[in-house]
Coordinates of C-alpha atoms in Angstrom, one line a residue:
X126 CA 7.0 -17.0 -1.5
X127 CA 8.5 -19.3 1.1
X128 CA 12.3 -19.1 1.3
X129 CA 14.1 -22.1 -1.5
X130 CA 14.6 -24.9 -0.3
X131 CA 18.5 -25.2 -1.1
X132 CA 20.2 -22.4 -0.1
X133 CA 23.6 -20.7 -1.8
X134 CA 25.2 -17.6 -1.2
X135 CA 26.7 -15.1 -3.5
X136 CA 30.5 -14.6 -3.6
X137 CA 31.6 -11.2 -2.9
X138 CA 32.3 -10.4 -6.3
X139 CA 29.9 -12.2 -7.9
X140 CA 27.3 -10.6 -10.2
X141 CA 23.5 -10.9 -9.6
X142 CA 23.0 -13.1 -12.9
X143 CA 25.5 -15.5 -11.8
X144 CA 24.3 -15.7 -8.2
X145 CA 20.7 -16.4 -9.7
X146 CA 22.3 -18.8 -12.3
X147 CA 23.7 -21.2 -9.2
X148 CA 20.8 -20.3 -7.1
X149 CA 18.4 -21.8 -9.8
X150 CA 20.8 -24.9 -10.4
X151 CA 20.8 -25.5 -6.7
X152 CA 16.9 -26.0 -6.4
X153 CA 16.7 -27.8 -9.5
X154 CA 14.6 -24.9 -11.8
X155 CA 15.9 -22.4 -14.4
X156 CA 16.7 -19.4 -14.4
X157 CA 13.7 -17.6 -15.9
X158 CA 11.5 -19.7 -13.2
X159 CA 13.6 -17.7 -10.4
X160 CA 13.4 -14.4 -12.3
X161 CA 9.3 -15.2 -12.7
X162 CA 9.5 -15.8 -9.0
X163 CA 11.5 -12.7 -7.6
X164 CA 10.5 -10.2 -10.6
X165 CA 8.5 -6.9 -9.9
X166 CA 4.9 -8.0 -10.6
X167 CA 3.3 -6.3 -13.4
X168 CA 6.7 -3.8 -14.3
X169 CA 8.9 -6.5 -16.3
X170 CA 8.1 -9.7 -17.9
X171 CA 11.4 -12.2 -17.7
X172 CA 13.0 -13.2 -21.0
X173 CA 16.7 -14.0 -21.9
X174 CA 17.1 -10.6 -23.8
X175 CA 16.8 -8.4 -20.9
X176 CA 19.0 -10.8 -18.3
X177 CA 22.1 -8.1 -18.8
X178 CA 19.6 -5.4 -17.3
X179 CA 19.6 -8.0 -13.8
X180 CA 23.4 -6.7 -13.4
X181 CA 22.6 -3.1 -15.0
X182 CA 20.1 -1.4 -12.8
X183 CA 18.1 -4.7 -10.3
X184 CA 15.2 -2.7 -9.4
X185 CA 13.1 -2.3 -12.9
X186 CA 13.6 -5.7 -13.5
X187 CA 13.5 -8.0 -9.6
X188 CA 12.5 -7.1 -6.7
X189 CA 15.7 -7.5 -4.2
X190 CA 13.4 -8.2 -1.1
X191 CA 11.8 -11.2 -2.5
X192 CA 14.9 -13.0 -3.9
X193 CA 16.8 -12.2 -0.6
X194 CA 14.2 -13.5 1.2
X195 CA 14.7 -16.7 -1.1
X196 CA 17.6 -17.4 -0.3
X197 CA 17.8 -16.0 3.4
X198 CA 20.4 -13.8 2.4
X199 CA 20.6 -9.3 2.9
X200 CA 18.9 -7.1 0.3
X201 CA 22.6 -5.0 0.6
X202 CA 23.9 -8.2 -0.8
X203 CA 21.6 -8.5 -3.8
X204 CA 22.9 -5.4 -4.9
X205 CA 26.0 -5.4 -4.3
X206 CA 26.1 -8.0 -7.4
X207 CA 25.4 -4.8 -9.3
X208 CA 25.9 -1.1 -10.2
X209 CA 23.1 -0.5 -8.1
X210 CA 25.2 1.4 -5.5
X211 CA 27.0 2.7 -8.8
X212 CA 23.8 4.7 -9.8
X213 CA 23.4 5.6 -6.1
X214 CA 26.4 8.0 -6.1
X215 CA 25.3 9.6 -8.3
X216 CA 21.6 10.5 -7.5
X217 CA 20.6 9.0 -11.1
X218 CA 16.8 8.1 -10.2
X219 CA 15.7 8.2 -13.4
X220 CA 15.9 5.0 -15.8
X221 CA 16.6 7.0 -19.2
X222 CA 19.7 9.3 -16.7
X223 CA 21.0 5.8 -15.9
X224 CA 21.1 4.5 -19.6
X225 CA 22.9 7.3 -20.1
X226 CA 25.0 7.5 -17.3
X227 CA 26.4 3.9 -17.8
X228 CA 25.7 3.8 -21.5
X229 CA 28.2 0.4 -23.2
X230 CA 29.6 -0.6 -20.0
X231 CA 27.8 -3.7 -19.7
X232 CA 29.0 -6.6 -22.2
X233 CA 26.6 -8.3 -23.6
X234 CA 28.3 -11.0 -23.6
X235 CA 30.5 -13.7 -21.5
X236 CA 34.2 -12.6 -21.1
X237 CA 36.2 -14.7 -18.1
X238 CA 38.8 -16.1 -16.7
X239 CA 39.3 -19.8 -16.8
X240 CA 41.2 -20.2 -14.0
X241 CA 39.0 -18.1 -12.0
X242 CA 36.2 -19.8 -13.3
X243 CA 37.9 -22.9 -12.5
X244 CA 38.5 -22.6 -9.0
X245 CA 35.1 -21.1 -8.2
X246 CA 32.4 -21.8 -11.0
X247 CA 30.9 -18.1 -11.0
X248 CA 30.9 -15.3 -13.0
X249 CA 31.9 -12.1 -11.4
X250 CA 30.6 -8.8 -12.2
X251 CA 33.9 -6.6 -13.2
X252 CA 33.6 -9.2 -15.9
X253 CA 30.4 -8.0 -16.8
X254 CA 32.1 -4.6 -17.8
X255 CA 33.4 -3.7 -20.9
X256 CA 36.4 -1.7 -19.9
X257 CA 37.6 -4.5 -17.7
X258 CA 40.0 -7.2 -19.7
X259 CA 42.1 -8.6 -17.3
X260 CA 42.5 -10.7 -14.5
X261 CA 44.7 -9.3 -11.8
X262 CA 44.7 -12.5 -9.9
X263 CA 46.5 -14.2 -12.3
X264 CA 47.5 -11.5 -14.9
X265 CA 46.4 -12.9 -18.4
X266 CA 43.4 -11.2 -20.4
X267 CA 40.2 -11.6 -20.2
X268 CA 38.8 -14.9 -22.5
X269 CA 35.8 -13.4 -24.3
X270 CA 35.0 -16.8 -26.8
X271 CA 34.8 -20.3 -26.5
X272 CA 38.3 -22.0 -26.6
X273 CA 36.5 -25.0 -28.4
X274 CA 34.1 -23.4 -30.7
X275 CA 35.9 -20.0 -31.0
X276 CA 32.2 -18.8 -30.7
X277 CA 31.6 -15.3 -28.5
X278 CA 28.8 -16.4 -26.3
X279 CA 25.9 -14.2 -25.9
X280 CA 25.3 -13.4 -22.4
X281 CA 21.3 -14.0 -23.5
X282 CA 22.3 -17.2 -24.2
X283 CA 23.9 -18.7 -21.0
X284 CA 22.0 -21.4 -19.6
X285 CA 24.8 -23.5 -17.2
X286 CA 27.8 -21.1 -16.4
X287 CA 31.1 -22.3 -17.1
X288 CA 29.8 -24.5 -20.0
X289 CA 29.4 -23.0 -24.3
X290 CA 25.2 -23.0 -24.8
X291 CA 26.9 -23.8 -28.2
X292 CA 29.5 -26.9 -28.2
X293 CA 28.8 -28.0 -24.5
X294 CA 32.3 -27.7 -23.5
X295 CA 33.3 -26.2 -20.0
X296 CA 34.9 -22.7 -20.3
X297 CA 37.3 -23.8 -17.5
X298 CA 38.8 -26.2 -19.6
X299 CA 40.9 -23.2 -21.7
X300 CA 44.5 -23.9 -21.2
X301 CA 45.4 -20.8 -24.0
X302 CA 46.6 -17.9 -21.4
X303 CA 47.9 -14.5 -22.9
X304 CA 49.6 -12.8 -20.6
X305 CA 49.6 -9.1 -19.9
X306 CA 52.6 -6.7 -19.9
X307 CA 53.2 -4.7 -16.6
X308 CA 52.0 -1.1 -18.1
X309 CA 48.8 -2.8 -19.2
X310 CA 47.9 -4.6 -15.9
X311 CA 49.1 -1.3 -13.7
X312 CA 46.2 0.9 -15.9
X313 CA 44.1 -2.4 -15.4
X314 CA 44.4 -2.4 -11.7
X315 CA 43.7 1.3 -11.4
X316 CA 40.5 1.2 -13.4
X317 CA 39.5 -2.0 -11.3
X318 CA 40.4 -0.4 -8.3
X319 CA 38.6 2.8 -8.9
X320 CA 35.7 0.4 -10.3
X321 CA 36.1 -1.9 -6.7
X322 CA 35.3 1.6 -4.4
X323 CA 31.8 2.6 -7.1
X324 CA 30.7 -0.8 -6.6
X325 CA 30.6 -0.5 -2.6
X326 CA 27.8 0.7 -0.7
X327 CA 28.3 4.4 0.3
X328 CA 26.0 7.4 1.8
X329 CA 27.9 10.1 -0.1
X330 CA 26.0 11.2 -3.1
X331 CA 26.9 13.6 -6.2
X332 CA 24.5 15.1 -8.7
X333 CA 25.7 15.8 -11.8
X334 CA 26.3 19.6 -10.8
X335 CA 28.2 18.7 -8.2
X336 CA 30.4 16.0 -10.3
X337 CA 31.1 18.3 -12.6
X338 CA 32.3 21.0 -10.2
X339 CA 34.9 19.2 -9.1
X340 CA 36.2 18.1 -11.6
X341 CA 36.9 21.8 -12.7
X342 CA 38.0 22.1 -9.3
X343 CA 41.1 19.5 -9.6
X344 CA 41.5 20.9 -13.6
X345 CA 41.9 24.1 -12.2
X346 CA 45.2 22.8 -9.6
X347 CA 42.4 23.8 -6.6
X348 CA 42.8 27.3 -7.1
X349 CA 39.9 29.3 -5.3
X350 CA 39.0 30.8 -8.5
X351 CA 38.3 29.3 -12.0
X352 CA 41.0 30.1 -15.0
X353 CA 39.5 29.1 -18.0
X354 CA 43.0 29.2 -19.6
X355 CA 44.5 27.0 -17.1
X356 CA 41.9 24.3 -17.0
X357 CA 41.6 23.9 -20.8
X358 CA 45.3 23.7 -21.2
X359 CA 45.7 21.1 -18.3
X360 CA 43.1 18.7 -19.6
X361 CA 40.0 19.8 -21.4
X362 CA 39.5 20.5 -24.9
X363 CA 37.3 23.7 -25.8
X364 CA 34.1 21.7 -26.5
X365 CA 34.6 19.4 -22.9
X366 CA 35.2 22.9 -21.3
X367 CA 31.8 24.2 -22.4
X368 CA 29.7 21.2 -21.7
X369 CA 31.0 20.8 -18.1
X370 CA 30.8 24.2 -17.4
X371 CA 27.1 24.5 -18.3
X372 CA 26.6 21.1 -16.3
X373 CA 28.6 22.6 -13.3
X374 CA 25.9 25.9 -13.6
X375 CA 22.8 23.6 -14.6
X376 CA 22.5 25.7 -17.7
X377 CA 23.0 23.3 -20.3
X378 CA 20.0 23.4 -23.1
X379 CA 18.8 19.7 -22.5
X380 CA 19.5 18.4 -19.2
X381 CA 21.4 14.8 -19.8
X382 CA 23.5 12.9 -17.7
X383 CA 26.9 12.5 -17.9
X384 CA 28.5 9.7 -18.8
X385 CA 31.0 7.5 -16.0
X386 CA 33.8 7.8 -18.3
X387 CA 34.1 11.3 -17.4
X388 CA 34.8 10.1 -13.7
X389 CA 37.4 7.3 -14.6
X390 CA 38.9 9.5 -16.9
X391 CA 39.4 12.5 -14.1
X392 CA 40.2 10.5 -11.1
X393 CA 43.1 8.8 -13.1
X394 CA 44.1 11.9 -14.5
X395 CA 44.6 13.9 -11.1
X396 CA 45.6 10.6 -9.5
X397 CA 42.6 10.7 -6.7
X398 CA 40.2 7.5 -5.5
X399 CA 36.4 7.3 -5.7
X400 CA 36.1 8.2 -1.8
X401 CA 38.3 11.1 -1.9
X402 CA 36.9 12.3 -5.1
X403 CA 33.1 11.7 -3.7
X404 CA 33.9 13.3 -0.2
X405 CA 36.3 16.4 -1.6
X406 CA 34.9 19.5 -0.5
X407 CA 34.9 22.5 -2.6
X408 CA 35.7 26.3 -1.1
X409 CA 32.1 28.3 -1.8
X410 CA 34.8 31.0 -3.4
X411 CA 35.2 28.5 -6.7
X412 CA 32.0 27.1 -6.8
X413 CA 30.7 30.8 -6.9
X414 CA 33.5 31.9 -9.8
X415 CA 32.3 28.9 -11.7
X416 CA 28.4 30.2 -11.3
X417 CA 29.3 33.4 -11.2
X418 CA 27.5 35.1 -15.2
X419 CA 28.9 38.0 -16.6
X420 CA 27.7 41.6 -15.3
X421 CA 23.9 41.1 -16.3
X422 CA 21.4 43.9 -16.1
X423 CA 18.9 42.7 -13.8
X424 CA 22.3 43.6 -11.3
X425 CA 20.7 47.0 -11.9
X426 CA 17.4 45.6 -9.8
X427 CA 16.7 44.7 -6.0
X428 CA 13.8 42.9 -4.4
X429 CA 11.0 45.5 -3.2
X430 CA 9.5 43.3 -0.4
X431 CA 10.2 45.1 2.7
X432 CA 10.0 42.1 5.1
X433 CA 12.6 40.1 2.8
X434 CA 16.5 40.2 3.7
X435 CA 17.2 40.8 0.1
X436 CA 15.1 44.0 0.4
X437 CA 17.5 47.0 -1.0
X438 CA 20.1 44.4 -2.1
X439 CA 21.0 44.3 -5.7
X440 CA 22.7 41.3 -7.4
X441 CA 20.2 39.1 -5.8
X442 CA 17.4 38.6 -8.7
X443 CA 17.5 35.5 -10.8
X444 CA 15.9 35.9 -14.3
X445 CA 12.9 32.8 -14.9
X446 CA 13.3 33.3 -18.7
X447 CA 10.5 35.0 -20.0
X448 CA 11.7 38.1 -21.9
X449 CA 9.2 39.6 -23.3
X450 CA 5.0 40.1 -23.1
X451 CA 2.5 42.6 -24.0
X452 CA -0.3 43.1 -21.4
X453 CA -3.9 43.6 -22.3
X454 CA -4.0 47.5 -21.6
X455 CA -1.2 47.4 -24.3
X456 CA 1.3 47.7 -21.8
X457 CA 4.7 45.9 -22.6
X458 CA 7.0 44.1 -19.7
X459 CA 9.9 42.4 -20.4
X460 CA 13.0 40.9 -18.3
X461 CA 11.3 38.5 -15.9
X462 CA 13.1 38.1 -12.5
X463 CA 12.2 36.8 -9.1
X464 CA 13.6 36.7 -5.7
X465 CA 15.1 33.6 -4.5
X466 CA 14.9 34.2 -1.0
X467 CA 10.9 35.6 -0.8
X468 CA 9.8 34.4 -3.9
X469 CA 8.4 37.7 -5.4
X470 CA 8.0 37.9 -9.3
X471 CA 9.1 40.9 -10.8
X472 CA 9.6 42.6 -14.7
X473 CA 10.7 45.7 -16.2
X474 CA 7.7 47.7 -17.5
X475 CA 8.4 49.9 -20.6
X476 CA 9.2 52.9 -18.5
X477 CA 12.9 50.5 -17.6
X478 CA 11.1 50.1 -13.5
X479 CA 10.9 47.1 -11.5
X480 CA 7.2 46.5 -11.3
X481 CA 6.0 43.5 -9.2
X482 CA 4.0 40.4 -11.1
X483 CA 2.9 38.8 -7.7
X484 CA 0.4 40.4 -4.9
X485 CA 1.8 39.6 -1.8
X486 CA 3.6 43.1 -1.7
X487 CA 0.5 45.1 -2.6
X488 CA -1.3 42.4 -0.3
X489 CA 1.4 43.6 2.8
X490 CA 0.4 47.4 2.5
X491 CA -3.0 46.3 2.0
X492 CA -3.5 43.7 4.8
X493 CA -1.4 44.5 7.6
X494 CA -4.2 46.5 8.8
X495 CA -7.0 44.6 8.5
X496 CA -5.8 41.2 9.5
X497 CA -6.2 42.3 13.4
X498 CA -9.7 43.6 12.6
X499 CA -12.8 41.6 12.8
X500 CA -13.3 41.4 8.9
X501 CA -15.1 38.5 7.0
X502 CA -13.1 37.3 4.0
X503 CA -15.6 38.9 2.0
X504 CA -15.0 42.2 3.4
X505 CA -10.7 41.8 3.1
X506 CA -10.9 41.2 -0.1
X507 CA -13.6 44.9 -0.5
X508 CA -10.8 46.8 1.3
X509 CA -7.4 45.2 -0.1
X510 CA -8.9 45.0 -3.9
X511 CA -7.3 42.0 -3.9
X512 CA -9.6 38.7 -5.0
X513 CA -10.4 36.5 -2.5
X514 CA -8.6 33.6 -3.3
X515 CA -5.5 36.3 -3.7
X516 CA -6.2 36.9 0.4
X517 CA -6.2 33.5 1.1
X518 CA -3.4 32.8 -0.8
X519 CA -1.4 35.9 1.2
X520 CA -3.1 34.8 4.2
X521 CA -0.9 31.3 4.0
X522 CA 2.4 32.8 2.5
X523 CA 2.3 35.4 5.4
X524 CA 1.2 32.8 8.2
X525 CA 4.5 30.8 7.0
X526 CA 6.9 33.4 7.5
X527 CA 5.4 34.8 10.5
X528 CA 4.3 38.2 9.4
X529 CA 1.3 40.4 9.9
X530 CA 0.4 38.5 13.4
X531 CA -2.4 36.7 11.0
X532 CA -2.7 34.0 13.4
X533 CA -4.3 36.3 16.1
X534 CA -7.3 36.5 13.7
X535 CA -10.6 35.2 15.2
X536 CA -13.2 35.8 13.0
X537 CA -12.0 34.6 9.2
X538 CA -15.1 32.1 8.7
X539 CA -13.0 29.0 10.0
X540 CA -10.5 28.5 6.9
X541 CA -8.3 30.7 8.7
X542 CA -8.3 30.5 12.4
X543 CA -7.5 26.5 12.5
X544 CA -3.7 26.4 12.8
X545 CA -2.1 24.3 10.7
X546 CA 1.1 22.6 11.6
X547 CA 4.2 22.1 8.9
X548 CA 5.2 17.5 8.8
X549 CA 8.4 18.1 7.6
X550 CA 7.7 14.6 5.2
X551 CA 4.5 16.4 3.4
X552 CA 6.8 19.4 2.8
X553 CA 9.6 17.3 1.5
X554 CA 7.2 15.5 -0.6
X555 CA 6.3 18.6 -2.0
X556 CA 9.3 19.6 -3.0
X557 CA 10.6 16.7 -4.3
X558 CA 7.3 16.6 -6.5
X559 CA 8.2 20.2 -7.7
X560 CA 11.6 19.0 -8.8
X561 CA 10.2 16.0 -10.9
X562 CA 8.0 18.6 -12.6
X563 CA 5.0 18.0 -11.8
X564 CA 2.4 20.6 -12.1
X565 CA 0.9 22.4 -9.4
X566 CA -2.6 21.1 -10.3
X567 CA -1.6 17.6 -9.6
X568 CA -0.2 18.8 -5.9
X569 CA -3.4 20.9 -4.9
X570 CA -5.6 17.3 -6.1
X571 CA -3.9 15.4 -3.8
X572 CA -6.4 13.6 -1.7
X573 CA -4.4 13.8 1.5
X574 CA -5.4 17.7 1.7
X575 CA -7.8 17.9 4.7
X576 CA -8.4 21.7 3.1
X577 CA -7.4 24.0 0.2
X578 CA -5.8 26.0 3.0
X579 CA -3.4 23.5 4.4
X580 CA -2.7 23.4 0.5
X581 CA -1.9 27.0 0.3
X582 CA -0.1 26.9 3.4
X583 CA 2.7 24.3 2.0
X584 CA 2.3 26.1 -1.6
X585 CA 3.9 29.4 -0.2
X586 CA 6.3 27.5 2.5
X587 CA 9.7 29.5 1.5
X588 CA 11.4 26.3 0.9
X589 CA 8.5 25.3 -1.4
X590 CA 8.6 28.8 -3.2
X591 CA 12.3 28.7 -3.6
X592 CA 11.8 24.9 -5.2
X593 CA 9.1 26.3 -7.5
X594 CA 11.7 29.8 -8.9
X595 CA 14.3 27.3 -9.7
X596 CA 11.9 25.1 -11.2
X597 CA 10.6 27.8 -13.3
X598 CA 14.3 28.6 -14.0
X599 CA 15.4 25.1 -15.3
X600 CA 11.8 25.2 -17.5
X601 CA 12.2 28.1 -19.2
X602 CA 15.9 27.0 -20.5
X603 CA 14.8 23.6 -21.5
X604 CA 11.3 24.6 -22.8
X605 CA 12.1 26.8 -25.2
X606 CA 14.4 24.8 -27.4
X607 CA 12.7 21.6 -27.2
X608 CA 11.0 20.6 -30.9
X609 CA 9.2 17.6 -32.0
X610 CA 12.4 15.9 -33.0
X611 CA 13.5 15.8 -29.8
X612 CA 10.0 14.4 -28.5
X613 CA 10.3 11.9 -31.2
X614 CA 13.6 10.6 -30.5
X615 CA 12.5 10.5 -26.4
X616 CA 9.9 8.4 -27.4
X617 CA 11.6 6.4 -29.6
X618 CA 14.4 6.2 -26.4
X619 CA 10.8 5.2 -24.1
X620 CA 10.0 2.7 -26.3
X621 CA 13.2 1.2 -26.3
X622 CA 13.7 1.1 -22.5
X623 CA 10.2 -0.3 -22.2
X624 CA 9.1 3.0 -20.3
X625 CA 5.0 3.2 -19.7
X626 CA 4.7 6.2 -22.4
X627 CA 2.4 9.7 -20.4
X628 CA 2.3 13.2 -21.7
X629 CA 3.5 14.1 -18.1
X630 CA 7.1 11.7 -18.5
X631 CA 7.2 13.2 -21.2
X632 CA 7.2 16.5 -20.2
X633 CA 8.8 15.7 -16.9
X634 CA 12.1 14.2 -19.1
X635 CA 12.2 17.1 -21.2
X636 CA 11.8 19.4 -18.5
X637 CA 8.9 21.3 -20.0
X638 CA 5.3 22.1 -19.2
X639 CA 2.5 20.2 -20.6
X640 CA 1.4 23.2 -22.7
X641 CA 4.8 23.6 -24.3
X642 CA 4.5 19.8 -25.7
X643 CA 0.8 20.8 -27.1
X644 CA 2.0 23.9 -28.8
X645 CA 4.6 22.3 -30.9
X646 CA 1.8 19.3 -31.9
X647 CA 3.6 16.8 -29.5
X648 CA 0.7 15.8 -28.0
X649 CA -0.9 13.6 -31.3
X650 CA 3.0 11.9 -31.7
X651 CA 2.6 11.1 -27.7
X652 CA -0.3 9.5 -28.1
X653 CA 1.2 7.1 -31.5
X654 CA 3.4 5.9 -29.8
X655 CA 1.6 5.2 -26.7
X656 CA -0.5 3.0 -28.7
X657 CA 2.6 1.5 -30.6
X658 CA 3.6 0.5 -26.9
X659 CA 0.4 -0.4 -25.1
X660 CA 0.1 -3.2 -28.4
X661 CA 3.6 -4.7 -27.9
X662 CA 2.3 -5.0 -24.3
X663 CA -0.6 -6.5 -25.1
X664 CA 1.5 -9.4 -27.6
X665 CA 4.4 -9.4 -24.9
X666 CA 1.9 -10.7 -22.8
X667 CA 0.1 -12.9 -24.5
X668 CA 3.4 -14.7 -24.8
X669 CA 4.1 -14.2 -21.6
X670 CA 1.0 -15.9 -20.7
X671 CA 0.9 -18.2 -23.5
X672 CA 4.6 -20.2 -21.7
X673 CA 2.8 -20.1 -18.3
X674 CA 0.1 -22.3 -19.5
X675 CA 2.2 -24.7 -21.7
X676 CA 4.1 -25.3 -18.2
X677 CA 1.1 -25.3 -15.9
X678 CA -0.9 -27.9 -18.5
X679 CA 2.3 -29.9 -19.0
X680 CA 2.7 -29.9 -14.5
X681 CA -1.0 -31.4 -14.7
X682 CA -0.7 -33.8 -17.3
X683 CA -2.1 -36.3 -15.6
X684 CA -5.0 -34.8 -13.4
X685 CA -8.1 -32.5 -14.7
X686 CA -7.5 -29.2 -14.1
X687 CA -10.6 -25.7 -13.4
X688 CA -10.3 -22.6 -15.0
X689 CA -9.8 -21.3 -11.7
X690 CA -6.9 -23.7 -11.0
X691 CA -5.2 -22.2 -14.4
X692 CA -5.8 -18.2 -13.9
X693 CA -4.9 -18.6 -10.6
X694 CA -1.3 -20.0 -11.8
X695 CA -1.1 -17.3 -14.2
X696 CA -1.5 -14.4 -12.0
X697 CA -4.4 -12.9 -13.9
X698 CA -8.4 -12.5 -13.9
X699 CA -10.6 -14.2 -16.5
X700 CA -12.5 -11.3 -16.8
X701 CA -9.5 -8.9 -17.1
X702 CA -7.9 -10.8 -19.7
X703 CA -11.3 -11.7 -22.1
X704 CA -11.3 -7.4 -22.2
X705 CA -8.1 -7.2 -22.8
X706 CA -7.5 -10.1 -25.4
X707 CA -10.4 -12.3 -26.0
X708 CA -8.8 -14.2 -28.4
X709 CA -6.0 -15.5 -25.8
X710 CA -8.9 -16.2 -23.7
X711 CA -10.7 -18.5 -26.1
X712 CA -7.2 -20.3 -26.6
X713 CA -7.1 -21.3 -23.1
X714 CA -10.9 -22.2 -23.1
X715 CA -10.4 -24.5 -25.7
X716 CA -7.1 -26.1 -24.2
X717 CA -8.8 -26.6 -21.4
X718 CA -11.1 -28.8 -23.0
X719 CA -9.5 -31.2 -24.7
X720 CA -6.9 -31.7 -21.6
X721 CA -10.1 -32.5 -19.2
X722 CA -11.4 -34.5 -22.4
X723 CA -8.1 -36.6 -22.6
X724 CA -8.3 -37.6 -18.9

């Protein structure tokens, strides 16, 4: 697309939706038409009912680069008219997380200061926020209905700024101002100052656990050791303290984002501004006191890997979840543990001794004298008693740690003597994928791997191993408590948020593996909701195409048109549309014939 002919610039405090209304009006097109030009293709259909999303999470419904190019402004200027930077500060990537974090924050109706609107015809982003009730500049309450017809104006019904869509009176003509008391003004000033800081761009980002830790530290009066009584008595109820503690420790049974009100209330309570809160350094001693569990059985055991810095140290192993398993030979294992440093996994046997569940320690002792000899893979497997695949895995594991001089081996059939360089970008991609609960088998199937051994080298890299252990702990905490009702509730949320439903998406959102979903009969429920979503998508798509077709026929009412021109305008291939919706394709054929017959 080309830049628009007439360009306007957004005001510094203007909502994106307001700017798009003004930009569209200046160029003689409707807001929806402009939205369709700059929307994220195939991801969202521009419709009035969703106009609030533009100011809430613009990346879901518009292409910021396209809008910036059309108006010849910076992309960051586009984002400043939304809650994008608020979400960004708190590392909220998932749409469901964003929905929970800012639930109820954006108004679905128009609130405005008539005096401001009379000075400049645009809607401020702050007016879109539910808790903002006062214009600080003019010290009056925001109007929340039309002064002429007294109706509350739903934002989706707005067509022209500064005009009631029901009686068409100018909103800026209102003269019945409600002035505010000093205490209310001061409260709103603090609140609006906090929001203004949150809305600004910034590089500082916090995870939910880091936010919770900061709140606890402030409630603990910045003492270095957590005092639950002090925290509870100072600000928090018993339930609030329990939830925030779990959030700080990352141990909530159902992982969920906190609400923005928790941050805002804490800032006011502790008389702190947003930037100081985000940049505040919490002492390591306090963080440890928050995360320190009670004395547990696991503290009796230590890592058994001789190359590990945790070798022989107690209080370093972490629980990975499984509490009991019976082996094929009838022996039992319980209390599953792992070392976060070397990645070796353990369990306590029926004699109370710690035994390795992985095979790296065994491989270390068996292979350390073999890798330096001229043995091929088959011989290494035979002499070590490990399978060939486990030998290759041990080789990758030891190579990433510089152990056993494995890179000096000369005759490993070509599978191991090629030196593999670790690329940081690829390594980070693997780690992020694991944190997103994507199965390792999917990672293994990535086409970018040059060989199976390259995949293994990344798979057993220390950073990746640590990420896997952490994710196992998360999945175990979540997975054992997920029910079919949890799946149903999530599917309802996904459907409402118009997020594509899939088994992987459900598993990722609930922090469980796909096998857990299958075991609770969740797959059939997912398939049912997926089919409902598919049918709804087809209906919505058909309605959008019909509206576009109406516009096309209207624009070309005095000339003959071809099906090629029609489908090019619709942005869809005729054969594809025929396969997905033959009925609407037949309608277009009939309309095309009737149109050309009238010319």
